[in-house]
Amino acid sequence: MKCAEKLEPLIALLKENLLAQEVLFADETTLTVLNDERKKSYIWLYGCGPDRGGDAQSPGIVLFDYQGESRGHHCPASYLSDYDGYLHVDGYEAYEKTNAKLVGCWAHARRKFVEAEQSQPKGKQVKGGKIQSAINWFQKLYRIEQGIKGKTQEERYQQRQSQTEPLLKAFKTWLDKSVSQVPPKSKLGVAINYSLNQWSKLTRVVEDGRLSIDNNRAERSVRPFTVGRNNWLFSNTHNGARASAVLYSLIETAKANDCEPYEYLEYLFRELPKLKSGDVHRHLLPWHMPRSE
């Protein structure tokens, strides 16, 4: 934990760089803290940039935040402060309290319809029924995304305007018609209402070619923490949970910038003792780390 405290100025600098980006992603996951009256606490994840290949111009940053609180509405708003750029999120309403322009996740929306399909008794699935019709819409949407993969930001924007936007308008008409035709508490009813409730966020993807169709980048980033949690199970104290958040932040950010995590941590622990109080840690950012030949 003492080590994590020494690394806090670097985390603050990474956060400063994060909030300077125009497109972010966020997610959250549970954590058990033994010395806490609550059964569950939450770790929040915020990030930007690519999974790999980040650099000073387009840094890959993955930061885990533990505030010692429940999955409360104030946590994202507190962390993001005045940030008003794009933020990819799931459907959790806590993000509504931020100033960010929220971008919904089409993978989450599709998952609801897949769950509706899987809930049907075997042999009772209706070919050409409403569930299959909905899944067909998603297939068309993702086919467009596959076609613009690797294209420039402007090309992605133009093709979403010409192809995706008309498709979404047609899908919205289908949703509006279907919502009154199925029981609202059925799996299909839940799926339809989820898409309608998230519609303004889901359709934001057509606004900017830098945006992603889903929030899978965040889910991939949070996975190492969830896998680790399954092994070490819990944190003993709030300080221990914060220390875990610091170390996972540095490891995942190193990976996003093509730094081998062990080498990056070794570099940090070698350089940190050389710093005086108040020194800027900018040269310790992973994209500035000297690389071995």
PDB file of C-alpha atoms in Angstrom:
ATOM      1  CA  MET A   1       0.000   0.000   0.000  1.00  0.00           C
ATOM      2  CA  LYS A   2       2.955   2.326   0.660  1.00  0.00           C
ATOM      3  CA  CYS A   3       4.096   1.560  -2.871  1.00  0.00           C
ATOM      4  CA  ALA A   4       0.666   2.522  -4.229  1.00  0.00           C
ATOM      5  CA  GLU A   5       0.836   5.832  -2.358  1.00  0.00           C
ATOM      6  CA  LYS A   6       4.135   6.651  -4.078  1.00  0.00           C
ATOM      7  CA  LEU A   7       2.482   5.972  -7.419  1.00  0.00           C
ATOM      8  CA  GLU A   8      -0.515   8.254  -6.815  1.00  0.00           C
ATOM      9  CA  PRO A   9       1.073  11.312  -8.542  1.00  0.00           C
ATOM     10  CA  LEU A  10       1.580   9.202 -11.669  1.00  0.00           C
ATOM     11  CA  ILE A  11      -2.042   8.029 -11.519  1.00  0.00           C
ATOM     12  CA  ALA A  12      -3.119  11.676 -11.224  1.00  0.00           C
ATOM     13  CA  LEU A  13      -1.062  12.522 -14.318  1.00  0.00           C
ATOM     14  CA  LEU A  14      -2.609   9.632 -16.241  1.00  0.00           C
ATOM     15  CA  LYS A  15      -6.042  10.868 -15.210  1.00  0.00           C
ATOM     16  CA  GLU A  16      -5.162  14.361 -16.449  1.00  0.00           C
ATOM     17  CA  ASN A  17      -4.212  12.860 -19.820  1.00  0.00           C
ATOM     18  CA  LEU A  18      -7.357  10.734 -19.841  1.00  0.00           C
ATOM     19  CA  LEU A  19      -9.715  13.652 -19.281  1.00  0.00           C
ATOM     20  CA  ALA A  20      -8.006  15.597 -22.076  1.00  0.00           C
ATOM     21  CA  GLN A  21      -9.233  13.020 -24.618  1.00  0.00           C
ATOM     22  CA  GLU A  22     -12.455  13.563 -26.555  1.00  0.00           C
ATOM     23  CA  VAL A  23     -13.656   9.933 -26.480  1.00  0.00           C
ATOM     24  CA  LEU A  24     -13.636   7.738 -23.354  1.00  0.00           C
ATOM     25  CA  PHE A  25     -15.153   4.464 -22.221  1.00  0.00           C
ATOM     26  CA  ALA A  26     -16.316   3.341 -18.781  1.00  0.00           C
ATOM     27  CA  ASP A  27     -17.451   0.213 -16.967  1.00  0.00           C
ATOM     28  CA  GLU A  28     -17.851  -1.058 -13.415  1.00  0.00           C
ATOM     29  CA  THR A  29     -17.482  -4.327 -11.529  1.00  0.00           C
ATOM     30  CA  THR A  30     -17.957  -5.615  -8.004  1.00  0.00           C
ATOM     31  CA  LEU A  31     -15.375  -6.101  -5.274  1.00  0.00           C
ATOM     32  CA  THR A  32     -15.695  -7.596  -1.799  1.00  0.00           C
ATOM     33  CA  VAL A  33     -13.937  -5.593   0.936  1.00  0.00           C
ATOM     34  CA  LEU A  34     -13.878  -7.539   4.205  1.00  0.00           C
ATOM     35  CA  ASN A  35     -13.617  -4.582   6.588  1.00  0.00           C
ATOM     36  CA  ASP A  36     -16.781  -3.022   5.213  1.00  0.00           C
ATOM     37  CA  GLU A  37     -20.353  -3.418   6.377  1.00  0.00           C
ATOM     38  CA  ARG A  38     -21.519  -3.601   2.758  1.00  0.00           C
ATOM     39  CA  LYS A  39     -21.607  -6.983   1.053  1.00  0.00           C
ATOM     40  CA  LYS A  40     -20.348  -5.475  -2.213  1.00  0.00           C
ATOM     41  CA  SER A  41     -18.233  -2.513  -3.193  1.00  0.00           C
ATOM     42  CA  TYR A  42     -17.505  -1.325  -6.722  1.00  0.00           C
ATOM     43  CA  ILE A  43     -14.451  -0.668  -8.834  1.00  0.00           C
ATOM     44  CA  TRP A  44     -14.982   1.774 -11.693  1.00  0.00           C
ATOM     45  CA  LEU A  45     -12.997   1.687 -14.925  1.00  0.00           C
ATOM     46  CA  TYR A  46     -12.330   4.639 -17.230  1.00  0.00           C
ATOM     47  CA  GLY A  47     -10.194   4.529 -20.341  1.00  0.00           C
ATOM     48  CA  CYS A  48      -9.373   5.769 -23.807  1.00  0.00           C
ATOM     49  CA  GLY A  49      -7.439   4.773 -26.875  1.00  0.00           C
ATOM     50  CA  PRO A  50      -6.581   1.392 -28.362  1.00  0.00           C
ATOM     51  CA  ASP A  51      -6.086  -2.005 -26.729  1.00  0.00           C
ATOM     52  CA  ARG A  52      -2.555  -1.989 -28.102  1.00  0.00           C
ATOM     53  CA  GLY A  53      -0.289   0.426 -29.923  1.00  0.00           C
ATOM     54  CA  GLY A  54      -0.953   3.560 -27.873  1.00  0.00           C
ATOM     55  CA  ASP A  55       1.483   6.474 -28.119  1.00  0.00           C
ATOM     56  CA  ALA A  56       1.819  10.114 -27.052  1.00  0.00           C
ATOM     57  CA  GLN A  57      -0.581  11.242 -29.811  1.00  0.00           C
ATOM     58  CA  SER A  58      -3.164   8.521 -29.132  1.00  0.00           C
ATOM     59  CA  PRO A  59      -2.443   7.111 -25.671  1.00  0.00           C
ATOM     60  CA  GLY A  60      -4.058   3.963 -24.412  1.00  0.00           C
ATOM     61  CA  ILE A  61      -5.103   4.643 -20.819  1.00  0.00           C
ATOM     62  CA  VAL A  62      -6.954   2.293 -18.470  1.00  0.00           C
ATOM     63  CA  LEU A  63      -7.649   3.577 -14.954  1.00  0.00           C
ATOM     64  CA  PHE A  64      -9.412   1.730 -12.143  1.00  0.00           C
ATOM     65  CA  ASP A  65     -11.036   3.876  -9.475  1.00  0.00           C
ATOM     66  CA  TYR A  66     -12.109   2.751  -6.015  1.00  0.00           C
ATOM     67  CA  GLN A  67     -13.909   5.373  -3.958  1.00  0.00           C
ATOM     68  CA  GLY A  68     -14.882   3.182  -1.025  1.00  0.00           C
ATOM     69  CA  GLU A  69     -18.541   3.675  -1.790  1.00  0.00           C
ATOM     70  CA  SER A  70     -21.407   1.663  -3.204  1.00  0.00           C
ATOM     71  CA  ARG A  71     -22.298   1.621  -6.903  1.00  0.00           C
ATOM     72  CA  GLY A  72     -23.609   5.132  -6.300  1.00  0.00           C
ATOM     73  CA  HIS A  73     -24.576   7.782  -8.805  1.00  0.00           C
ATOM     74  CA  HIS A  74     -22.033  10.257  -7.518  1.00  0.00           C
ATOM     75  CA  CYS A  75     -18.932   8.131  -8.297  1.00  0.00           C
ATOM     76  CA  PRO A  76     -18.684   8.719 -12.091  1.00  0.00           C
ATOM     77  CA  ALA A  77     -19.752  12.360 -11.733  1.00  0.00           C
ATOM     78  CA  SER A  78     -17.114  12.903  -9.056  1.00  0.00           C
ATOM     79  CA  TYR A  79     -14.351  11.222 -11.046  1.00  0.00           C
ATOM     80  CA  LEU A  80     -15.147  12.794 -14.421  1.00  0.00           C
ATOM     81  CA  SER A  81     -15.904  16.223 -12.950  1.00  0.00           C
ATOM     82  CA  ASP A  82     -16.543  18.670 -15.826  1.00  0.00           C
ATOM     83  CA  TYR A  83     -15.670  16.238 -18.633  1.00  0.00           C
ATOM     84  CA  ASP A  84     -18.108  16.847 -21.508  1.00  0.00           C
ATOM     85  CA  GLY A  85     -16.707  14.651 -24.277  1.00  0.00           C
ATOM     86  CA  TYR A  86     -18.060  11.325 -25.493  1.00  0.00           C
ATOM     87  CA  LEU A  87     -18.311   8.469 -22.988  1.00  0.00           C
ATOM     88  CA  HIS A  88     -19.072   4.887 -24.044  1.00  0.00           C
ATOM     89  CA  VAL A  89     -21.128   3.185 -21.329  1.00  0.00           C
ATOM     90  CA  ASP A  90     -23.472   0.322 -20.574  1.00  0.00           C
ATOM     91  CA  GLY A  91     -27.044   1.073 -19.544  1.00  0.00           C
ATOM     92  CA  TYR A  92     -26.284   1.859 -15.899  1.00  0.00           C
ATOM     93  CA  GLU A  93     -28.026   5.084 -14.914  1.00  0.00           C
ATOM     94  CA  ALA A  94     -25.183   6.407 -12.723  1.00  0.00           C
ATOM     95  CA  TYR A  95     -23.497   7.764 -15.845  1.00  0.00           C
ATOM     96  CA  GLU A  96     -26.532   9.978 -16.459  1.00  0.00           C
ATOM     97  CA  LYS A  97     -25.264  12.221 -13.651  1.00  0.00           C
ATOM     98  CA  THR A  98     -22.120  13.140 -15.591  1.00  0.00           C
ATOM     99  CA  ASN A  99     -21.724  15.985 -18.090  1.00  0.00           C
ATOM    100  CA  ALA A 100     -20.494  13.591 -20.782  1.00  0.00           C
ATOM    101  CA  LYS A 101     -22.219  12.821 -24.072  1.00  0.00           C
ATOM    102  CA  LEU A 102     -23.169   9.196 -23.431  1.00  0.00           C
ATOM    103  CA  VAL A 103     -22.721   6.616 -26.189  1.00  0.00           C
ATOM    104  CA  GLY A 104     -24.773   3.443 -25.755  1.00  0.00           C
ATOM    105  CA  CYS A 105     -23.655  -0.125 -26.327  1.00  0.00           C
ATOM    106  CA  TRP A 106     -25.278  -2.055 -29.164  1.00  0.00           C
ATOM    107  CA  ALA A 107     -23.739  -5.290 -27.869  1.00  0.00           C
ATOM    108  CA  HIS A 108     -25.740  -4.878 -24.650  1.00  0.00           C
ATOM    109  CA  ALA A 109     -28.913  -4.190 -26.633  1.00  0.00           C
ATOM    110  CA  ARG A 110     -28.369  -7.242 -28.834  1.00  0.00           C
ATOM    111  CA  ARG A 111     -27.643  -9.414 -25.792  1.00  0.00           C
ATOM    112  CA  LYS A 112     -31.148  -8.740 -24.469  1.00  0.00           C
ATOM    113  CA  PHE A 113     -32.697 -10.207 -27.622  1.00  0.00           C
ATOM    114  CA  VAL A 114     -30.336 -13.180 -27.555  1.00  0.00           C
ATOM    115  CA  GLU A 115     -31.431 -13.844 -23.958  1.00  0.00           C
ATOM    116  CA  ALA A 116     -35.049 -13.693 -25.130  1.00  0.00           C
ATOM    117  CA  GLU A 117     -34.259 -16.235 -27.837  1.00  0.00           C
ATOM    118  CA  GLN A 118     -32.470 -18.531 -25.385  1.00  0.00           C
ATOM    119  CA  SER A 119     -35.381 -18.378 -22.941  1.00  0.00           C
ATOM    120  CA  GLN A 120     -37.721 -20.023 -25.447  1.00  0.00           C
ATOM    121  CA  PRO A 121     -38.368 -23.747 -24.940  1.00  0.00           C
ATOM    122  CA  LYS A 122     -36.426 -25.987 -27.291  1.00  0.00           C
ATOM    123  CA  GLY A 123     -38.320 -26.579 -30.485  1.00  0.00           C
ATOM    124  CA  LYS A 124     -40.564 -23.553 -29.853  1.00  0.00           C
ATOM    125  CA  GLN A 125     -38.399 -20.957 -31.592  1.00  0.00           C
ATOM    126  CA  VAL A 126     -40.366 -19.235 -34.341  1.00  0.00           C
ATOM    127  CA  LYS A 127     -38.466 -18.653 -37.556  1.00  0.00           C
ATOM    128  CA  GLY A 128     -39.294 -15.218 -38.850  1.00  0.00           C
ATOM    129  CA  GLY A 129     -40.753 -14.226 -35.472  1.00  0.00           C
ATOM    130  CA  LYS A 130     -40.104 -10.970 -33.660  1.00  0.00           C
ATOM    131  CA  ILE A 131     -36.962 -12.146 -31.882  1.00  0.00           C
ATOM    132  CA  GLN A 132     -35.369 -13.315 -35.115  1.00  0.00           C
ATOM    133  CA  SER A 133     -36.451 -10.104 -36.834  1.00  0.00           C
ATOM    134  CA  ALA A 134     -34.693  -8.052 -34.156  1.00  0.00           C
ATOM    135  CA  ILE A 135     -31.520 -10.123 -34.354  1.00  0.00           C
ATOM    136  CA  ASN A 136     -31.549  -9.614 -38.126  1.00  0.00           C
ATOM    137  CA  TRP A 137     -31.476  -5.837 -37.555  1.00  0.00           C
ATOM    138  CA  PHE A 138     -28.365  -6.231 -35.415  1.00  0.00           C
ATOM    139  CA  GLN A 139     -26.712  -8.406 -38.052  1.00  0.00           C
ATOM    140  CA  LYS A 140     -27.271  -5.684 -40.645  1.00  0.00           C
ATOM    141  CA  LEU A 141     -25.885  -3.059 -38.278  1.00  0.00           C
ATOM    142  CA  TYR A 142     -22.730  -5.009 -37.508  1.00  0.00           C
ATOM    143  CA  ARG A 143     -22.269  -5.844 -41.197  1.00  0.00           C
ATOM    144  CA  ILE A 144     -21.974  -2.109 -41.880  1.00  0.00           C
ATOM    145  CA  GLU A 145     -19.439  -1.801 -39.059  1.00  0.00           C
ATOM    146  CA  GLN A 146     -17.392  -4.635 -40.501  1.00  0.00           C
ATOM    147  CA  GLY A 147     -17.340  -2.822 -43.833  1.00  0.00           C
ATOM    148  CA  ILE A 148     -15.941   0.416 -42.358  1.00  0.00           C
ATOM    149  CA  LYS A 149     -13.344  -1.267 -40.162  1.00  0.00           C
ATOM    150  CA  GLY A 150      -9.920   0.261 -40.789  1.00  0.00           C
ATOM    151  CA  LYS A 151     -11.309   3.272 -42.653  1.00  0.00           C
ATOM    152  CA  THR A 152     -10.607   6.872 -41.726  1.00  0.00           C
ATOM    153  CA  GLN A 153     -12.664   8.780 -39.189  1.00  0.00           C
ATOM    154  CA  GLU A 154     -14.334  10.812 -41.957  1.00  0.00           C
ATOM    155  CA  GLU A 155     -15.089   7.727 -44.057  1.00  0.00           C
ATOM    156  CA  ARG A 156     -16.643   5.992 -41.073  1.00  0.00           C
ATOM    157  CA  TYR A 157     -18.767   9.066 -40.369  1.00  0.00           C
ATOM    158  CA  GLN A 158     -19.959   9.382 -43.972  1.00  0.00           C
ATOM    159  CA  GLN A 159     -20.885   5.710 -44.313  1.00  0.00           C
ATOM    160  CA  ARG A 160     -22.731   5.719 -41.013  1.00  0.00           C
ATOM    161  CA  GLN A 161     -24.677   8.742 -42.190  1.00  0.00           C
ATOM    162  CA  SER A 162     -25.586   7.110 -45.498  1.00  0.00           C
ATOM    163  CA  GLN A 163     -26.049   3.494 -44.334  1.00  0.00           C
ATOM    164  CA  THR A 164     -26.415   3.224 -40.563  1.00  0.00           C
ATOM    165  CA  GLU A 165     -28.771   6.143 -39.940  1.00  0.00           C
ATOM    166  CA  PRO A 166     -31.511   4.918 -42.351  1.00  0.00           C
ATOM    167  CA  LEU A 167     -31.194   1.427 -40.875  1.00  0.00           C
ATOM    168  CA  LEU A 168     -31.636   2.787 -37.355  1.00  0.00           C
ATOM    169  CA  LYS A 169     -34.707   4.781 -38.362  1.00  0.00           C
ATOM    170  CA  ALA A 170     -36.289   1.620 -39.758  1.00  0.00           C
ATOM    171  CA  PHE A 171     -35.368  -0.363 -36.648  1.00  0.00           C
ATOM    172  CA  LYS A 172     -36.880   2.347 -34.429  1.00  0.00           C
ATOM    173  CA  THR A 173     -40.149   2.083 -36.381  1.00  0.00           C
ATOM    174  CA  TRP A 174     -40.105  -1.684 -35.796  1.00  0.00           C
ATOM    175  CA  LEU A 175     -39.450  -1.213 -32.061  1.00  0.00           C
ATOM    176  CA  ASP A 176     -42.236   1.366 -31.692  1.00  0.00           C
ATOM    177  CA  LYS A 177     -44.682  -0.986 -33.397  1.00  0.00           C
ATOM    178  CA  SER A 178     -43.564  -4.097 -31.511  1.00  0.00           C
ATOM    179  CA  VAL A 179     -43.491  -2.669 -27.982  1.00  0.00           C
ATOM    180  CA  SER A 180     -47.286  -2.758 -27.651  1.00  0.00           C
ATOM    181  CA  GLN A 181     -47.539  -6.253 -29.120  1.00  0.00           C
ATOM    182  CA  VAL A 182     -45.608  -8.195 -26.464  1.00  0.00           C
ATOM    183  CA  PRO A 183     -45.935  -8.417 -22.651  1.00  0.00           C
ATOM    184  CA  PRO A 184     -43.585  -5.781 -21.164  1.00  0.00           C
ATOM    185  CA  LYS A 185     -42.213  -8.167 -18.516  1.00  0.00           C
ATOM    186  CA  SER A 186     -41.432 -10.944 -20.984  1.00  0.00           C
ATOM    187  CA  LYS A 187     -37.814 -11.373 -22.090  1.00  0.00           C
ATOM    188  CA  LEU A 188     -38.696  -9.932 -25.478  1.00  0.00           C
ATOM    189  CA  GLY A 189     -40.591  -7.044 -23.886  1.00  0.00           C
ATOM    190  CA  VAL A 190     -37.582  -6.263 -21.691  1.00  0.00           C
ATOM    191  CA  ALA A 191     -35.283  -6.340 -24.729  1.00  0.00           C
ATOM    192  CA  ILE A 192     -37.501  -3.994 -26.749  1.00  0.00           C
ATOM    193  CA  ASN A 193     -37.918  -1.548 -23.874  1.00  0.00           C
ATOM    194  CA  TYR A 194     -34.177  -1.565 -23.175  1.00  0.00           C
ATOM    195  CA  SER A 195     -33.431  -0.510 -26.754  1.00  0.00           C
ATOM    196  CA  LEU A 196     -36.126   2.181 -26.663  1.00  0.00           C
ATOM    197  CA  ASN A 197     -34.973   3.540 -23.301  1.00  0.00           C
ATOM    198  CA  GLN A 198     -31.358   3.656 -24.505  1.00  0.00           C
ATOM    199  CA  TRP A 199     -32.208   4.954 -27.973  1.00  0.00           C
ATOM    200  CA  SER A 200     -30.737   8.457 -27.715  1.00  0.00           C
ATOM    201  CA  LYS A 201     -27.450   6.977 -26.497  1.00  0.00           C
ATOM    202  CA  LEU A 202     -27.429   4.071 -28.951  1.00  0.00           C
ATOM    203  CA  THR A 203     -27.939   6.335 -31.966  1.00  0.00           C
ATOM    204  CA  ARG A 204     -25.166   8.727 -30.943  1.00  0.00           C
ATOM    205  CA  VAL A 205     -22.710   6.461 -32.766  1.00  0.00           C
ATOM    206  CA  VAL A 206     -23.641   8.137 -36.076  1.00  0.00           C
ATOM    207  CA  GLU A 207     -22.452  11.542 -34.812  1.00  0.00           C
ATOM    208  CA  ASP A 208     -18.707  10.942 -35.005  1.00  0.00           C
ATOM    209  CA  GLY A 209     -16.466   8.516 -36.875  1.00  0.00           C
ATOM    210  CA  ARG A 210     -14.303   8.002 -33.791  1.00  0.00           C
ATOM    211  CA  LEU A 211     -17.118   6.361 -31.846  1.00  0.00           C
ATOM    212  CA  SER A 212     -17.525   2.608 -31.435  1.00  0.00           C
ATOM    213  CA  ILE A 213     -20.667   0.585 -32.025  1.00  0.00           C
ATOM    214  CA  ASP A 214     -20.363  -0.991 -28.579  1.00  0.00           C
ATOM    215  CA  ASN A 215     -18.530  -0.751 -25.271  1.00  0.00           C
ATOM    216  CA  ASN A 216     -16.576  -3.977 -25.715  1.00  0.00           C
ATOM    217  CA  ARG A 217     -13.299  -2.064 -25.330  1.00  0.00           C
ATOM    218  CA  ALA A 218     -14.257  -1.336 -21.714  1.00  0.00           C
ATOM    219  CA  GLU A 219     -15.362  -4.915 -21.093  1.00  0.00           C
ATOM    220  CA  ARG A 220     -12.026  -6.224 -22.390  1.00  0.00           C
ATOM    221  CA  SER A 221     -10.186  -3.780 -20.139  1.00  0.00           C
ATOM    222  CA  VAL A 222     -12.059  -4.732 -16.978  1.00  0.00           C
ATOM    223  CA  ARG A 223     -11.691  -8.485 -17.606  1.00  0.00           C
ATOM    224  CA  PRO A 224      -8.137  -8.829 -16.154  1.00  0.00           C
ATOM    225  CA  PHE A 225      -9.426  -7.371 -12.895  1.00  0.00           C
ATOM    226  CA  THR A 226     -12.413  -9.735 -12.776  1.00  0.00           C
ATOM    227  CA  VAL A 227     -10.186 -12.730 -13.543  1.00  0.00           C
ATOM    228  CA  GLY A 228      -7.780 -11.653 -10.801  1.00  0.00           C
ATOM    229  CA  ARG A 229     -10.641 -11.130  -8.362  1.00  0.00           C
ATOM    230  CA  ASN A 230     -11.774 -14.704  -8.945  1.00  0.00           C
ATOM    231  CA  ASN A 231      -8.340 -15.823  -7.741  1.00  0.00           C
ATOM    232  CA  TRP A 232      -7.668 -13.503  -4.793  1.00  0.00           C
ATOM    233  CA  LEU A 233     -11.396 -13.176  -3.979  1.00  0.00           C
ATOM    234  CA  PHE A 234     -11.414  -9.978  -1.895  1.00  0.00           C
ATOM    235  CA  SER A 235      -9.568  -6.977  -0.462  1.00  0.00           C
ATOM    236  CA  ASN A 236      -9.173  -6.732   3.284  1.00  0.00           C
ATOM    237  CA  THR A 237      -9.478  -2.942   3.608  1.00  0.00           C
ATOM    238  CA  HIS A 238     -10.430   0.139   1.605  1.00  0.00           C
ATOM    239  CA  ASN A 239      -6.734   1.046   1.338  1.00  0.00           C
ATOM    240  CA  GLY A 240      -5.989  -2.401  -0.030  1.00  0.00           C
ATOM    241  CA  ALA A 241      -8.729  -1.991  -2.642  1.00  0.00           C
ATOM    242  CA  ARG A 242      -7.294   1.392  -3.669  1.00  0.00           C
ATOM    243  CA  ALA A 243      -3.813  -0.128  -3.932  1.00  0.00           C
ATOM    244  CA  SER A 244      -5.181  -2.852  -6.217  1.00  0.00           C
ATOM    245  CA  ALA A 245      -6.815  -0.181  -8.380  1.00  0.00           C
ATOM    246  CA  VAL A 246      -3.495   1.675  -8.714  1.00  0.00           C
ATOM    247  CA  LEU A 247      -1.482  -1.387  -9.722  1.00  0.00           C
ATOM    248  CA  TYR A 248      -4.095  -2.683 -12.159  1.00  0.00           C
ATOM    249  CA  SER A 249      -4.250   0.796 -13.711  1.00  0.00           C
ATOM    250  CA  LEU A 250      -0.511   0.828 -14.356  1.00  0.00           C
ATOM    251  CA  ILE A 251      -0.387  -2.742 -15.652  1.00  0.00           C
ATOM    252  CA  GLU A 252      -3.305  -2.359 -18.069  1.00  0.00           C
ATOM    253  CA  THR A 253      -2.123   1.058 -19.262  1.00  0.00           C
ATOM    254  CA  ALA A 254       1.342  -0.380 -19.890  1.00  0.00           C
ATOM    255  CA  LYS A 255      -0.176  -3.172 -21.983  1.00  0.00           C
ATOM    256  CA  ALA A 256      -2.253  -0.685 -23.988  1.00  0.00           C
ATOM    257  CA  ASN A 257       0.961   1.125 -24.954  1.00  0.00           C
ATOM    258  CA  ASP A 258       2.907  -2.016 -25.883  1.00  0.00           C
ATOM    259  CA  CYS A 259       4.993  -1.978 -22.702  1.00  0.00           C
ATOM    260  CA  GLU A 260       5.705  -5.286 -21.008  1.00  0.00           C
ATOM    261  CA  PRO A 261       4.101  -4.761 -17.559  1.00  0.00           C
ATOM    262  CA  TYR A 262       6.968  -6.228 -15.530  1.00  0.00           C
ATOM    263  CA  GLU A 263       9.523  -4.075 -17.363  1.00  0.00           C
ATOM    264  CA  TYR A 264       7.357  -0.990 -16.913  1.00  0.00           C
ATOM    265  CA  LEU A 265       6.917  -1.527 -13.159  1.00  0.00           C
ATOM    266  CA  GLU A 266      10.645  -2.215 -12.850  1.00  0.00           C
ATOM    267  CA  TYR A 267      11.303   1.068 -14.678  1.00  0.00           C
ATOM    268  CA  LEU A 268       8.958   2.948 -12.332  1.00  0.00           C
ATOM    269  CA  PHE A 269      10.485   1.547  -9.157  1.00  0.00           C
ATOM    270  CA  ARG A 270      13.966   2.357 -10.458  1.00  0.00           C
ATOM    271  CA  GLU A 271      13.094   5.948 -11.401  1.00  0.00           C
ATOM    272  CA  LEU A 272      10.718   6.952  -8.597  1.00  0.00           C
ATOM    273  CA  PRO A 273      13.426   7.212  -5.887  1.00  0.00           C
ATOM    274  CA  LYS A 274      15.268   9.734  -8.078  1.00  0.00           C
ATOM    275  CA  LEU A 275      12.357  12.173  -7.986  1.00  0.00           C
ATOM    276  CA  LYS A 276      12.145  15.011  -5.525  1.00  0.00           C
ATOM    277  CA  SER A 277       8.905  16.100  -3.928  1.00  0.00           C
ATOM    278  CA  GLY A 278       6.847  18.048  -6.451  1.00  0.00           C
ATOM    279  CA  ASP A 279       8.711  16.710  -9.491  1.00  0.00           C
ATOM    280  CA  VAL A 280       6.622  16.127 -12.591  1.00  0.00           C
ATOM    281  CA  HIS A 281       6.248  12.442 -13.455  1.00  0.00           C
ATOM    282  CA  ARG A 282       5.648  12.995 -17.170  1.00  0.00           C
ATOM    283  CA  HIS A 283       8.699  10.984 -18.289  1.00  0.00           C
ATOM    284  CA  LEU A 284       7.291   8.016 -16.344  1.00  0.00           C
ATOM    285  CA  LEU A 285       4.222   7.734 -18.563  1.00  0.00           C
ATOM    286  CA  PRO A 286       4.378   4.378 -20.373  1.00  0.00           C
ATOM    287  CA  TRP A 287       4.549   5.887 -23.866  1.00  0.00           C
ATOM    288  CA  HIS A 288       7.707   7.768 -22.780  1.00  0.00           C
ATOM    289  CA  MET A 289       9.486   4.747 -21.316  1.00  0.00           C
ATOM    290  CA  PRO A 290      12.812   3.988 -23.055  1.00  0.00           C
ATOM    291  CA  ARG A 291      12.461   0.750 -25.011  1.00  0.00           C
ATOM    292  CA  SER A 292      15.135  -1.922 -25.107  1.00  0.00           C
ATOM    293  CA  GLU A 293      16.408  -2.824 -28.563  1.00  0.00           C
TER     294      GLU A 293
END
